[in-house]
Amino acid sequence: MSPRQARQQQHATGRPGVPDVDPYFPTNGDPRYHVHRYEIALDYRPEPNRLAGTARLSAIAAEGGGPLAEFALDLAAGFRIGRVLVNGKAPHYAHRAGKLRLRPVKPLLPGAAFTVEVHWTGNPKPVRSPWGGIGWEELNEGALVASQPTGAPSWYPCNDRPADKASYQISVTTPSSYAVALGGTLLTRTVKSSSTTWVYEQPAPTAGYLVGIAISPLHQIRLDDPDAEGVPQFGWAPHPKVPAFAAAFSRQPEMMRLFQDLFGPYPFDRYTAVVVDEELDVPVESQAMATFGTNHLEAGWHSERMVAHELAHQWFGNSLTVADWSHIWLNEGFAKYAEWLWSEATGGMCAAERALKAYQLLVSLPQDLRLADPGRRLMFDDRLYQRGGVTVHALRVALGDEAFFRMLRDWTRLHRHGVVSTGAFLAHVRRYSAQPIDGLLEEWLFETALPVFPQ
Ligand SMILES: [Zn+2]
């Protein structure tokens, strides 16, 4: 896709740059309506891995097109569906192949607000993806939700497209020996005999895949100084791992200050880092939260760069969410570059040295990856991260530090809690460059061959 094509992308949903269906996951989500709030109540029994859920969705039918006679939610096959209501009345519905298709008694008029209520029960399990199982996953003790990119329907009925962002209230009832960690504000915690109900609120618009949960026997830690000004930062870790956790995350408050200087205000009202009592392949970001494994608690650069990477996703990915998955470099390129900025600011290798190391690695690897639209198979390829970081560095070199960081802070401010695309980014960057910059971006974003190293 050329910059021009990126600019001219379909606007069929009525939202600039948001296509009708995700090019990488065309069967996920339904562009014919938008959910603006989910109220979800879960009852979870870890030992039998038994989930009973109720979801109330507040939604709006898309403008344009005729009345909506039917629409679909994404919910994994295998759950038993109980009561379903649309605007308080029972619709016809069918639950097949991960789709809950609803035909309301009365078609929904374009632009009309409506509500959906779904009750479901079953044994949640990860949904299959080209990267293995994702979504709801049982732990030795408890469960974990990490859904990027399409795991959300493993546990709740949703409009599973990254552009469909909503506020969430989530209540989880589970045995009292477990803690429930969620990215949001804990409104209430109520103990009733042997169960505890935790109610969390996340008012900021949140993509479905970014709702993360950890249900596990965890101990809470405060990471920032509660008496100081700044973003409240919490941690959760298994009790024996608390000292290792405290060591691995000790510099996070400093990172938070640096990133606010460089990227603009932190977009949420708090930040939570969770370590579950298992080894995980990679840490995962969720809204106002990130989840790590015990294997990520080593001291030093390796662990610090992951803490920085996940924190940076709160700006790049979570506040500014991709319109569809072809734009994933806007998440990973900036999160990778944030690692290098942290290194530079703390007396480690400067970003240019880190970028050169990444470039040398890329030189040794096949050059068949197009950054701005890598295809589903390569969307999590390590080269996307490395080339993404080097591309951001190339922009910094071209613009100069003053214009580059101003461009970055304006980018996160103008699109705060919104949806972004490569086309929107190109249009944004042009305004900060004295010289034409399309040629440079074209090479880094749309060609597969590596351009010369920026210096
Ligand atoms: Zn990442």
mmCIF file of N, CA and C and ligand atoms in Angstrom, residues 285 309-310 313 332 335 385, ligand 1:
data_model
loop_
_atom_site.group_PDB
_atom_site.id
_atom_site.type_symbol
_atom_site.label_atom_id
_atom_site.label_comp_id
_atom_site.label_asym_id
_atom_site.label_seq_id
_atom_site.Cartn_x
_atom_site.Cartn_y
_atom_site.Cartn_z
ATOM 1 N N GLU A 285 0.546 -6.667 27.072
ATOM 2 C CA GLU A 285 -0.090 -5.438 27.515
ATOM 3 C C GLU A 285 -1.586 -5.611 27.534
ATOM 4 N N HIS A 309 8.845 -1.553 27.559
ATOM 5 C CA HIS A 309 8.059 -1.878 26.361
ATOM 6 C C HIS A 309 6.561 -1.929 26.702
ATOM 7 N N GLU A 310 6.222 -2.661 27.756
ATOM 8 C CA GLU A 310 4.801 -2.809 28.122
ATOM 9 C C GLU A 310 4.207 -1.478 28.567
ATOM 10 N N HIS A 313 3.285 0.718 25.646
ATOM 11 C CA HIS A 313 2.053 0.331 24.943
ATOM 12 C C HIS A 313 0.826 1.065 25.478
ATOM 13 N N GLU A 332 4.078 -1.658 17.847
ATOM 14 C CA GLU A 332 5.328 -2.337 18.214
ATOM 15 C C GLU A 332 6.575 -1.512 17.894
ATOM 16 N N ALA A 335 6.792 0.958 20.792
ATOM 17 C CA ALA A 335 7.121 0.289 22.067
ATOM 18 C C ALA A 335 8.580 -0.148 22.048
ATOM 19 N N TYR A 385 9.205 -5.741 14.930
ATOM 20 C CA TYR A 385 9.576 -4.947 16.105
ATOM 21 C C TYR A 385 10.870 -4.175 15.829
HETATM 22 ZN ZN ZN B 1 4.728 -5.066 22.185
#
